[in-house]
Short mmCIF file of C-alpha atoms in Angstrom, two decimals:
data_model
loop_
_atom_site.label_atom_id
_atom_site.label_comp_id
_atom_site.label_asym_id
_atom_site.label_seq_id
_atom_site.Cartn_x
_atom_site.Cartn_y
_atom_site.Cartn_z
CA MET A 1 -48.83 -23.38 5.94
CA ARG A 2 -46.05 -25.49 3.93
CA THR A 3 -43.53 -23.52 1.00
CA ASN A 4 -42.95 -25.38 -1.88
CA GLY A 5 -39.23 -26.32 -1.94
CA PHE A 6 -38.30 -25.56 -5.49
CA ALA A 7 -40.16 -21.80 -5.45
CA ALA A 8 -37.55 -21.25 -2.01
CA LEU A 9 -35.14 -22.34 -4.14
CA GLY A 10 -35.83 -20.00 -6.66
CA VAL A 11 -36.08 -16.98 -4.48
CA HIS A 12 -32.58 -17.86 -3.22
CA VAL A 13 -31.19 -17.66 -6.40
CA ALA A 14 -32.74 -14.36 -7.59
CA LEU A 15 -31.32 -12.70 -4.58
CA LEU A 16 -27.88 -14.62 -4.31
CA ALA A 17 -27.99 -12.47 -8.11
CA TRP A 18 -29.24 -9.42 -6.73
CA ALA A 19 -26.09 -9.65 -3.81
CA SER A 20 -23.42 -9.93 -7.01
CA ALA A 21 -24.72 -7.28 -8.39
CA CYS A 22 -24.23 -4.97 -6.14
CA GLU A 23 -20.79 -5.95 -4.73
CA PRO A 24 -17.49 -3.42 -5.85
CA GLU A 25 -16.61 -3.97 -9.82
CA PRO A 26 -13.22 -7.09 -9.94
CA LEU A 27 -10.09 -4.52 -9.59
CA ALA A 28 -9.46 -6.20 -13.60
CA ALA A 29 -12.04 -3.37 -13.58
CA LEU A 30 -9.25 -0.61 -12.90
CA PRO A 31 -6.04 0.10 -14.87
CA GLU A 32 -3.03 -1.91 -14.07
CA ILE A 33 0.37 -0.53 -15.87
CA ASP A 34 3.12 -3.39 -16.66
CA VAL A 35 6.39 -2.58 -17.62
CA GLU A 36 9.44 -4.24 -19.01
CA PRO A 37 11.90 -4.65 -18.56
CA LYS A 38 12.16 -3.46 -14.54
CA GLU A 39 16.62 -2.97 -16.15
CA ILE A 40 17.82 -2.07 -18.73
CA VAL A 41 21.63 -2.03 -19.32
CA PHE A 42 23.23 -0.60 -22.28
CA GLY A 43 26.50 -1.98 -22.07
CA GLN A 44 29.85 -0.62 -23.23
CA VAL A 45 28.43 1.59 -25.66
CA ALA A 46 32.14 4.05 -26.59
CA ALA A 47 32.42 8.23 -26.68
CA GLY A 48 30.31 9.30 -29.39
CA ARG A 49 28.48 6.67 -29.95
CA SER A 50 24.47 5.57 -28.87
CA ARG A 51 22.36 2.54 -28.49
CA ALA A 52 18.85 1.79 -28.09
CA VAL A 53 16.43 -0.85 -26.20
CA GLU A 54 13.36 -1.36 -26.32
CA LEU A 55 10.98 -0.77 -23.12
CA THR A 56 7.47 -2.05 -23.41
CA ILE A 57 4.67 -0.57 -21.54
CA ARG A 58 0.55 -2.57 -20.60
CA ASN A 59 -2.82 -1.57 -19.03
CA LEU A 60 -3.25 -5.14 -17.74
CA SER A 61 -6.71 -3.98 -16.84
CA PRO A 62 -9.32 -5.31 -19.91
CA VAL A 63 -11.78 -2.98 -19.59
CA ALA A 64 -10.62 0.29 -18.33
CA ILE A 65 -8.10 3.56 -19.39
CA LEU A 66 -4.65 3.51 -17.91
CA GLU A 67 -3.41 7.25 -18.66
CA LEU A 68 0.43 7.84 -18.34
CA SER A 69 0.12 11.29 -17.00
CA ALA A 70 4.25 11.50 -17.27
CA LEU A 71 7.44 10.71 -17.72
CA GLU A 72 10.57 11.95 -17.41
CA LEU A 73 14.40 11.43 -16.79
CA LEU A 74 16.17 10.82 -13.11
CA GLY A 75 19.68 11.80 -12.42
CA ASP A 76 22.35 11.23 -14.92
CA ALA A 77 19.86 12.13 -17.63
CA GLU A 78 21.90 13.96 -19.96
CA THR A 79 23.36 10.93 -21.62
CA PHE A 80 19.44 9.11 -21.81
CA SER A 81 16.42 9.70 -23.67
CA PHE A 82 12.76 8.48 -25.16
CA GLY A 83 10.58 8.21 -27.87
CA THR A 84 7.22 10.15 -27.77
CA PRO A 85 4.47 7.78 -25.53
CA PRO A 86 0.84 8.42 -26.22
CA ASN A 87 -1.88 9.65 -23.11
CA THR A 88 -3.59 6.80 -22.63
CA LEU A 89 -3.32 2.98 -23.45
CA GLY A 90 -6.75 1.44 -23.94
CA PRO A 91 -8.09 -2.04 -22.33
CA SER A 92 -5.50 -4.47 -23.15
CA GLU A 93 -2.68 -2.21 -24.64
CA SER A 94 0.77 -1.94 -24.63
CA VAL A 95 3.13 -0.14 -26.42
CA VAL A 96 6.03 0.07 -26.83
CA LEU A 97 9.27 3.09 -26.66
CA ALA A 98 12.66 3.11 -27.55
CA VAL A 99 15.19 4.35 -24.84
CA ARG A 100 18.94 4.82 -26.45
CA HIS A 101 21.64 6.27 -24.41
CA THR A 102 24.84 8.22 -26.50
CA ALA A 103 28.12 7.82 -24.35
CA ASP A 104 29.35 11.09 -24.27
CA ASP A 105 32.77 10.87 -22.81
CA GLY A 106 33.24 6.56 -22.41
CA LYS A 107 32.86 6.67 -18.47
CA GLY A 108 30.06 4.20 -17.38
CA ASP A 109 26.57 6.56 -16.94
CA ALA A 110 22.77 6.10 -15.18
CA SER A 111 19.42 7.26 -14.51
CA GLU A 112 16.50 6.00 -14.16
CA LEU A 113 13.35 6.26 -16.56
CA SER A 114 10.31 7.21 -13.81
CA ILE A 115 6.46 6.57 -15.24
CA ARG A 116 3.57 7.78 -13.33
CA SER A 117 0.18 7.01 -14.38
CA ASN A 118 -3.47 6.60 -13.07
CA ALA A 119 -2.51 2.99 -12.43
CA SER A 120 -4.47 1.20 -9.65
CA ASN A 121 -1.39 -1.08 -8.42
CA THR A 122 1.41 1.51 -8.31
CA PRO A 123 0.89 5.31 -9.24
CA GLU A 124 4.94 5.61 -10.19
CA VAL A 125 7.09 2.68 -12.27
CA ARG A 126 11.09 4.11 -11.81
CA VAL A 127 12.83 1.22 -14.96
CA ALA A 128 16.94 1.60 -13.69
CA LEU A 129 19.67 2.89 -17.43
CA ARG A 130 23.06 2.12 -16.92
CA SER A 131 25.97 1.84 -19.58
CA ASP A 132 29.91 0.68 -18.22
CA SER A 133 32.73 2.74 -18.96
CA THR A 134 34.95 1.68 -21.95
CA ALA A 135 37.03 4.92 -21.37
CA PRO A 136 40.49 4.61 -19.65
CA LEU A 137 40.11 3.36 -16.27
CA ILE A 138 43.46 3.15 -13.57
CA GLU A 139 43.84 0.73 -10.36
CA LEU A 140 46.66 1.32 -8.07
CA ALA A 141 47.05 -1.00 -5.14
CA PRO A 142 48.08 -0.73 -2.14
CA ARG A 143 46.00 2.29 -2.09
CA GLU A 144 48.68 2.76 0.42
CA LEU A 145 51.58 2.05 0.83
CA ASN A 146 53.24 2.29 5.32
CA LEU A 147 57.52 1.65 5.25
CA GLY A 148 57.41 4.17 8.69
CA ASP A 149 58.80 0.88 10.23
CA THR A 150 62.69 1.95 9.77
CA ALA A 151 64.98 3.47 12.00
CA SER A 152 67.24 6.82 10.67
CA GLY A 153 68.75 6.28 8.16
CA ASN A 154 68.12 2.49 7.31
CA ALA A 155 66.34 1.72 3.89
CA VAL A 156 62.96 0.37 2.73
CA VAL A 157 61.96 -1.04 -0.57
CA GLY A 158 57.95 -1.32 -1.50
CA ALA A 159 56.26 -1.52 -4.70
CA LEU A 160 53.11 -0.09 -5.64
CA THR A 161 51.54 -1.67 -9.20
CA ILE A 162 49.71 0.40 -11.41
CA ALA A 163 46.86 -1.42 -13.78
CA SER A 164 45.34 -0.78 -16.11
CA VAL A 165 41.90 -2.17 -15.96
CA GLY A 166 39.39 -0.20 -18.63
CA LEU A 167 38.65 -0.83 -22.14
CA ALA A 168 40.72 1.14 -23.70
CA PRO A 169 44.70 2.16 -23.66
CA LEU A 170 45.94 3.95 -20.64
CA GLU A 171 48.61 6.16 -20.85
CA ILE A 172 50.44 7.25 -17.68
CA ARG A 173 51.68 10.83 -18.01
CA ARG A 174 54.08 11.60 -15.04
CA ILE A 175 54.78 10.54 -11.71
CA SER A 176 56.35 12.47 -8.53
CA ILE A 177 56.16 12.81 -5.28
CA ARG A 178 54.53 15.94 -2.97
CA THR A 179 54.99 16.58 0.12
CA GLU A 180 51.26 16.17 2.59
CA GLY A 181 50.48 19.86 3.89
CA PHE A 182 53.19 21.51 2.11
CA PHE A 183 51.50 20.27 -1.16
CA GLY A 184 48.49 19.06 0.31
CA GLU A 185 45.19 17.15 -0.31
CA ALA A 186 42.35 18.07 -3.32
CA CYS A 187 40.22 21.49 -0.88
CA SER A 188 37.28 24.23 -2.32
CA ARG A 189 37.94 26.27 0.66
CA ASP A 190 40.59 27.96 3.18
CA SER A 191 38.89 26.21 5.90
CA ASP A 192 39.88 23.06 4.19
CA CYS A 193 43.72 23.38 4.70
CA ARG A 194 45.93 22.07 7.45
CA GLU A 195 48.18 24.66 7.19
CA GLY A 196 48.70 27.63 3.52
CA ARG A 197 45.94 28.08 2.05
CA CYS A 198 43.46 26.62 -0.39
CA THR A 199 45.06 27.72 -4.57
CA SER A 200 44.76 26.16 -8.03
CA SER A 201 47.11 24.46 -9.46
CA ARG A 202 48.01 21.91 -12.14
CA THR A 203 46.05 19.43 -10.65
CA GLY A 204 42.34 22.01 -9.40
CA LEU A 205 42.23 23.13 -6.10
CA ILE A 206 44.90 22.34 -3.84
CA CYS A 207 46.00 23.09 -0.17
CA ALA A 208 49.39 25.30 -1.17
CA GLN A 209 51.58 27.13 1.13
CA ALA A 210 52.41 30.26 1.12
CA CYS A 211 56.81 30.80 0.02
CA GLN A 212 58.08 34.62 -0.77
CA GLY A 213 61.74 32.77 -2.96
CA SER A 214 62.25 29.49 -2.23
CA CYS A 215 60.86 26.11 -2.81
CA PRO A 216 61.54 22.29 -2.71
CA ALA A 217 63.42 21.34 -6.56
CA GLY A 218 60.51 20.83 -8.71
CA TYR A 219 58.57 23.38 -7.90
CA LEU A 220 58.51 27.49 -8.04
CA CYS A 221 57.35 30.60 -6.06
CA SER A 222 54.86 31.81 -8.29
CA LEU A 223 51.20 34.77 -8.17
CA GLY A 224 48.29 32.24 -8.57
CA LEU A 225 45.17 33.38 -10.36
CA ASP A 226 43.70 34.59 -6.89
CA GLY A 227 46.89 36.23 -6.44
CA PHE A 228 48.19 34.06 -3.86
CA ARG A 229 52.52 33.82 -4.20
CA ALA A 230 52.88 29.90 -3.43
CA CYS A 231 54.30 26.62 -4.92
CA ARG A 232 53.81 25.21 -7.36
CA GLU A 233 54.04 22.91 -9.73
CA ASP A 234 57.49 24.16 -12.60
CA GLU A 235 55.81 22.36 -15.43
CA GLY A 236 59.30 23.09 -17.45
CA THR A 237 61.30 20.65 -14.68
CA SER A 238 61.25 17.21 -14.32
CA PRO A 239 58.40 16.07 -11.40
CA PRO A 240 59.75 15.98 -8.22
CA ARG A 241 60.92 12.83 -7.37
CA ALA A 242 61.80 12.77 -3.34
CA ALA A 243 60.94 13.96 -0.09
CA ARG A 244 60.75 13.10 3.23
CA GLY A 245 63.24 10.29 2.88
CA PHE A 246 61.02 8.73 -0.38
CA SER A 247 62.60 8.67 -3.35
CA ILE A 248 60.94 6.97 -6.78
CA PRO A 249 62.94 6.17 -9.40
CA ALA A 250 63.00 8.12 -13.07
CA PHE A 251 60.29 7.87 -15.15
CA SER A 252 58.76 8.05 -18.42
CA PRO A 253 55.31 8.38 -20.18
CA THR A 254 54.50 4.57 -20.99
CA ASN A 255 51.43 3.21 -22.37
CA LEU A 256 49.74 0.71 -20.63
CA LEU A 257 47.49 -1.32 -22.51
CA PRO A 258 44.33 -2.89 -21.26
CA GLU A 259 44.96 -5.12 -18.69
CA GLU A 260 48.84 -4.74 -18.37
CA GLU A 261 50.46 -3.95 -15.34
CA LEU A 262 53.44 -1.33 -14.22
CA ARG A 263 55.70 -2.19 -10.61
CA LEU A 264 56.61 0.62 -8.63
CA GLU A 265 59.65 0.60 -7.01
CA VAL A 266 58.95 3.18 -3.62
CA SER A 267 62.84 3.42 -1.54
CA TYR A 268 62.11 4.82 2.35
CA ARG A 269 66.01 5.88 4.31
CA PRO A 270 64.71 8.85 6.38
CA ALA A 271 66.99 11.02 7.77
CA ALA A 272 67.28 11.74 11.82
CA ALA A 273 64.14 15.12 10.85
CA ASP A 274 62.80 13.52 8.25
CA ARG A 275 59.15 12.29 9.78
CA GLY A 276 55.58 11.79 8.31
CA SER A 277 53.93 11.39 5.16
CA VAL A 278 54.07 12.26 1.17
CA GLN A 279 51.81 11.17 -1.63
CA LEU A 280 52.23 9.75 -4.76
CA LEU A 281 51.04 11.35 -7.51
CA VAL A 282 50.59 9.26 -10.76
CA ASP A 283 48.72 11.53 -13.79
CA SER A 284 46.40 9.75 -17.29
CA ASN A 285 44.33 9.69 -18.96
CA ASP A 286 41.82 8.38 -16.65
CA PRO A 287 39.12 10.78 -17.53
CA SER A 288 37.49 9.89 -14.01
CA ARG A 289 40.62 10.08 -12.19
CA PRO A 290 43.39 12.18 -14.62
CA THR A 291 45.07 12.24 -10.63
CA ALA A 292 45.76 9.07 -8.96
CA ILE A 293 47.01 9.56 -5.17
CA VAL A 294 48.29 7.16 -3.24
CA PRO A 295 49.34 8.24 0.29
CA LEU A 296 53.20 7.07 0.99
CA LYS A 297 53.40 6.94 5.44
CA GLY A 298 56.93 7.61 6.89
CA ARG A 299 58.22 7.57 10.51
CA PRO A 300 55.05 9.81 12.06
CA GLU A 301 55.40 13.03 13.04
CA ASN A 302 55.84 13.77 15.98
CA GLN A 303 53.16 12.85 19.11
CA PRO A 304 53.19 13.77 22.61
CA PRO A 305 54.48 12.17 25.24
CA GLN A 306 52.52 10.29 27.30
CA ALA A 307 52.36 10.76 31.29
CA ILE A 308 52.34 8.15 33.53
CA ALA A 309 52.51 8.65 37.56
CA ASN A 310 52.26 5.83 39.84
CA ILE A 311 52.89 6.24 44.39
CA SER A 312 56.31 4.64 45.14
CA SER A 313 55.35 4.98 48.71
CA GLN A 314 52.79 6.64 51.16
CA PRO A 315 52.68 5.62 54.98
CA ASN A 316 50.03 3.73 56.41
CA PRO A 317 47.95 5.58 57.86
CA LEU A 318 47.28 8.34 55.44
CA GLU A 319 46.85 11.03 58.02
CA PRO A 320 48.95 14.69 58.45
CA GLY A 321 52.93 14.02 58.79
CA GLY A 322 52.73 11.65 56.39
CA VAL A 323 55.83 11.72 53.28
CA VAL A 324 53.87 10.38 50.20
CA THR A 325 56.53 9.77 46.84
CA LEU A 326 55.36 10.11 43.67
CA ASP A 327 57.08 8.34 40.36
CA GLY A 328 57.01 9.85 36.92
CA ARG A 329 59.82 7.68 35.26
CA ALA A 330 57.11 5.36 33.24
CA SER A 331 56.40 8.44 30.87
CA PHE A 332 57.69 8.49 28.04
CA ASP A 333 58.01 10.06 24.43
CA PRO A 334 57.16 7.83 21.65
CA GLU A 335 60.42 9.05 19.01
CA GLY A 336 62.93 8.78 22.25
CA SER A 337 63.31 12.82 23.54
CA ARG A 338 64.51 13.03 26.34
CA LEU A 339 61.51 14.52 28.59
CA GLU A 340 60.79 17.05 31.54
CA HIS A 341 58.57 16.32 34.16
CA THR A 342 56.30 18.74 36.31
CA TRP A 343 54.07 18.29 39.04
CA ARG A 344 51.00 19.90 40.30
CA PHE A 345 48.34 19.58 43.09
CA VAL A 346 45.02 19.41 41.11
CA HIS A 347 43.60 19.78 44.61
CA ARG A 348 44.06 19.96 48.17
CA PRO A 349 42.41 20.11 51.30
CA PRO A 350 40.67 23.98 52.28
CA SER A 351 44.05 25.85 54.22
CA SER A 352 46.37 23.31 52.94
CA ARG A 353 49.64 24.47 52.18
CA ALA A 354 51.55 21.15 51.23
CA SER A 355 54.05 21.38 48.63
CA PHE A 356 56.96 19.10 46.27
CA ASP A 357 60.12 19.19 47.54
CA GLN A 358 60.36 19.16 44.07
CA VAL A 359 58.27 20.25 41.13
CA ARG A 360 60.38 19.42 38.02
CA GLY A 361 61.86 15.91 38.40
CA SER A 362 61.16 12.57 37.90
CA THR A 363 60.10 12.41 41.35
CA THR A 364 59.01 13.90 43.57
CA SER A 365 57.30 14.04 47.71
CA PHE A 366 54.97 15.77 49.22
CA SER A 367 53.92 16.27 53.41
CA ILE A 368 50.69 15.44 54.36
CA ASP A 369 49.71 18.54 56.18
CA LEU A 370 45.73 18.69 57.18
CA PRO A 371 43.20 15.45 56.94
CA GLY A 372 40.70 15.30 53.56
CA ARG A 373 42.05 14.61 49.21
CA TYR A 374 45.09 15.04 47.81
CA THR A 375 45.02 14.40 43.77
CA VAL A 376 48.02 15.69 41.69
CA GLU A 377 49.60 15.87 38.19
CA LEU A 378 51.95 14.89 36.19
CA SER A 379 53.00 16.94 32.90
CA VAL A 380 56.13 15.30 30.17
CA ARG A 381 57.69 17.84 28.25
CA ASP A 382 59.65 16.23 25.27
CA ASP A 383 62.35 18.17 23.68
CA THR A 384 60.27 19.53 20.40
CA GLY A 385 58.18 21.29 23.14
CA LEU A 386 54.77 19.27 23.30
CA VAL A 387 53.27 18.29 25.80
CA SER A 388 52.01 15.44 27.27
CA THR A 389 47.66 14.43 26.68
CA ASN A 390 46.90 12.40 28.78
CA GLU A 391 45.48 12.98 31.88
CA ALA A 392 48.55 11.86 34.05
CA ARG A 393 47.07 11.75 37.65
CA VAL A 394 46.69 10.12 41.63
CA GLN A 395 44.80 11.02 44.02
CA LEU A 396 45.44 10.33 48.09
CA ASP A 397 42.40 11.20 50.91
CA ALA A 398 43.96 11.44 54.51
CA GLY A 399 42.16 10.79 57.64
CA ALA A 400 43.06 12.85 60.58
CA GLY A 401 44.71 10.89 62.73
CA THR A 402 45.10 9.83 66.09
CA SER A 403 44.97 12.83 67.82
CA PHE A 404 44.50 16.16 68.05
CA ARG A 405 46.51 19.22 70.20
CA VAL A 406 44.78 22.96 71.01
CA GLU A 407 47.53 25.54 72.44
CA LEU A 408 46.82 29.42 73.68
CA GLU A 409 49.37 31.95 73.67
CA TRP A 410 48.90 35.49 75.46
CA ASP A 411 50.78 37.85 75.41
CA ARG A 412 50.66 40.46 79.17
CA VAL A 413 51.80 38.22 82.30
CA ASP A 414 48.79 40.10 84.36
CA THR A 415 46.17 39.14 81.22
CA ASP A 416 44.58 35.56 83.10
CA LEU A 417 43.12 33.10 80.46
CA ASP A 418 41.19 29.77 80.60
CA LEU A 419 41.21 27.03 77.58
CA HIS A 420 38.27 25.63 77.63
CA LEU A 421 37.78 22.15 75.47
CA VAL A 422 34.35 20.64 75.14
CA ARG A 423 33.28 17.17 73.93
CA PRO A 424 29.99 16.71 72.10
CA ARG A 425 26.62 16.66 73.21
CA ALA A 426 28.39 18.37 76.69
CA PRO A 427 27.84 21.74 78.31
CA GLU A 428 30.39 24.08 79.30
CA GLY A 429 31.46 23.74 82.60
CA SER A 430 29.80 20.07 82.78
CA VAL A 431 31.94 16.85 83.70
CA GLY A 432 32.97 16.92 79.29
CA ASP A 433 34.83 20.44 79.89
CA CYS A 434 37.98 20.29 80.67
CA PHE A 435 39.87 22.90 81.50
CA PHE A 436 42.06 24.70 84.53
CA ASP A 437 39.34 23.38 86.68
CA ASN A 438 38.67 20.30 85.35
CA PRO A 439 42.01 19.48 83.82
CA ALA A 440 41.29 15.32 83.91
CA PRO A 441 38.30 14.28 82.93
CA ASP A 442 37.22 10.73 82.76
CA TRP A 443 35.60 11.07 79.51
CA GLY A 444 36.58 7.37 78.00
CA PRO A 445 34.70 3.77 78.76
CA VAL A 446 37.83 2.89 80.73
CA GLY A 447 40.84 3.97 81.38
CA PRO A 448 42.95 7.44 79.81
CA VAL A 449 42.26 6.78 76.24
CA GLY A 450 39.70 8.95 75.23
CA ASP A 451 40.40 11.98 78.28
CA PRO A 452 41.31 15.57 77.84
CA ARG A 453 44.87 16.12 79.43
CA LEU A 454 45.24 19.82 79.71
CA THR A 455 49.09 21.19 80.89
CA TRP A 456 50.98 24.62 80.72
CA SER A 457 54.04 24.79 80.60
CA SER A 458 54.41 29.21 81.25
CA GLU A 459 51.87 31.79 82.99
CA VAL A 460 51.01 32.68 79.05
CA SER A 461 50.46 29.52 77.66
CA GLU A 462 47.86 26.64 78.57
CA SER A 463 47.65 23.31 76.43
CA ILE A 464 45.04 20.53 75.65
CA LEU A 465 46.51 17.08 74.38
CA LEU A 466 43.42 14.70 73.53
CA SER A 467 44.16 10.94 71.87
CA GLU A 468 41.66 9.09 70.51
CA PRO A 469 39.13 10.93 70.77
CA GLU A 470 35.67 9.77 70.00
CA ALA A 471 33.57 10.30 66.99
CA GLY A 472 31.77 14.20 67.63
CA VAL A 473 32.05 17.44 66.99
CA PHE A 474 34.66 19.19 69.91
CA THR A 475 34.23 23.51 71.07
CA VAL A 476 36.90 25.45 71.79
CA LEU A 477 36.39 27.97 73.68
CA VAL A 478 38.78 30.75 75.28
CA ARG A 479 36.89 32.72 78.98
CA VAL A 480 38.56 35.49 80.16
CA ALA A 481 39.16 35.33 84.46
CA ASP A 482 41.29 38.46 85.30
CA PRO A 483 42.07 41.07 81.72
CA SER A 484 45.07 43.04 81.83
CA PRO A 485 44.75 47.20 83.61
CA GLN A 486 47.55 47.48 80.88
CA GLY A 487 45.83 47.50 77.45
CA PRO A 488 44.56 44.23 74.69
CA THR A 489 45.68 41.23 74.96
CA ASN A 490 47.27 39.44 71.96
CA THR A 491 45.81 35.77 71.63
CA ARG A 492 46.68 33.04 69.26
CA VAL A 493 45.36 29.96 69.14
CA ARG A 494 46.60 26.51 67.34
CA PHE A 495 45.04 23.54 65.95
CA PHE A 496 47.71 20.59 66.28
CA LEU A 497 46.47 16.70 63.91
CA GLY A 498 49.50 14.48 65.64
CA THR A 499 52.65 16.66 65.44
CA VAL A 500 51.22 19.14 62.54
CA GLU A 501 49.53 22.50 62.70
CA ALA A 502 46.51 22.82 61.57
CA ALA A 503 45.52 25.73 61.38
CA VAL A 504 46.32 29.44 63.67
CA LEU A 505 43.73 32.06 64.99
CA ASP A 506 44.72 35.46 66.56
CA VAL A 507 43.10 37.88 68.26
CA VAL A 508 43.08 41.05 70.13
CA LEU A 509 40.83 41.13 73.31
CA SER A 510 39.86 44.67 74.86
CA ALA A 511 40.00 44.86 78.67
CA SER A 512 36.30 44.64 78.49
CA THR A 513 35.87 41.12 76.61
CA GLU A 514 35.18 38.18 78.76
CA SER A 515 34.80 35.82 75.77
CA TRP A 516 36.28 34.29 72.53
CA ASP A 517 34.28 31.35 70.16
CA VAL A 518 37.14 29.76 68.88
CA ALA A 519 36.88 27.20 66.96
CA THR A 520 34.82 23.56 66.25
CA LEU A 521 36.49 20.39 65.41
CA ASN A 522 34.76 17.79 64.10
CA TRP A 523 36.17 14.50 64.61
CA PRO A 524 37.38 12.04 62.75
CA SER A 525 37.23 13.70 59.84
CA GLY A 526 39.46 16.99 61.11
CA ALA A 527 37.33 19.22 59.26
CA PHE A 528 37.99 23.17 61.05
CA ALA A 529 35.61 25.11 61.84
CA PRO A 530 35.83 29.18 63.35
CA LEU A 531 34.06 30.68 64.83
CA GLY A 532 35.65 34.15 66.31
CA THR A 533 32.43 35.12 68.25
CA LEU A 534 33.80 37.80 71.31
CA HIS A 535 31.62 38.01 74.79
#
């Protein structure tokens, strides 16, 4: 069957028309908002005066209604206002509102106008509102004056510039110096103060030092409204012009026109005791900063000394019997004070009795008595009693050396004891056991190195010496060959690393005791572990 082409085309056009009717409405069918301008700058408005600027709100939709749900001022809203808008804007309709700023003090203000609606493009529009200051405005340069690189008794002069950068004359009413901490910085609570407490003063709440009657020149010991007796400025006297070596010339109130400047010289001649910083206070009619503060930095407060510990000499290798010499003479005090040195052990091997030949001295030494780690710390104190806060430590790790010796002693001639040194992994009584019946066994690969030797110098002592021991755990035993019929036998075993006595163990052997398992010795660490078992 054939289809007429025009008839088919008509059906296609009809289908397109039906499909178009089913599509969503275009965006223009929904309300859209536009606000002009996006920011309103009122410029400079004198105190008590007002200025209005027009704000236009438009509904961009040609078919939908724009509902204005809320207009609200945010931030510093007290000096801004606007006219009453309609609740709705019809299609393509607009409204012009007068937004007004009324200056209350000549200072700059800022706010935002929030416009909320049912607009599809944005539910809220914010318009920034701003005015510029017409009040007096002070600027000081530099913001901090550092004159601290000055030796005691010498003088240096610095300069500050006080500038009027506002649109009204700047009245400089008073210039003074106060000591930080004594009359400290602004505070809101006692915990803000490094010294004294937070109390009222002419310039507001500041940290003040308690007083009993005497105060620096320009201050009176007075009782505040909070009941706190502190040094407060004496309004009836000239402002304080000197402290801690700083001084400024006498000053009379003066006015600066906009863009005018005043140069103020600051002298610094510190005495030996003058340290630390002070504050320069400039009182003016700047409403935003009635008291401007510039820190004057002098010679720094007493700083803690710095401890520096060095090893000036040490044996090689580090082993028992070696002497280590320590040197703390590189330590220094920032103010040049004489120092007192103190040495201490932070860590020593367990049972170590190592000690310094002098605990207080710029140099000292100690002898290594046991293998293991030695950590020594140096602290220094200046002549004011201030102690170093930095960590000054040296650390050494000592080995056990190249030989050890075990000595056995007892107090009864009629007692017969045998000392045994059993090599690692060997059973007692084997060739790996050095004792009376095996006094010179061959343990080493070739020659006498690594072979023990048993010797005795009396009827109540025995000794075993081993040079270049193999690695492993050696066991020391005492066997009773013949007990004394007279009573218990006091017995002692001493261990030596090289020539240094490392440990001493004592025990009483009764007539019924057959053996004493004394200790183990780990090589090459030299770690010693008593056993203390009697059989």
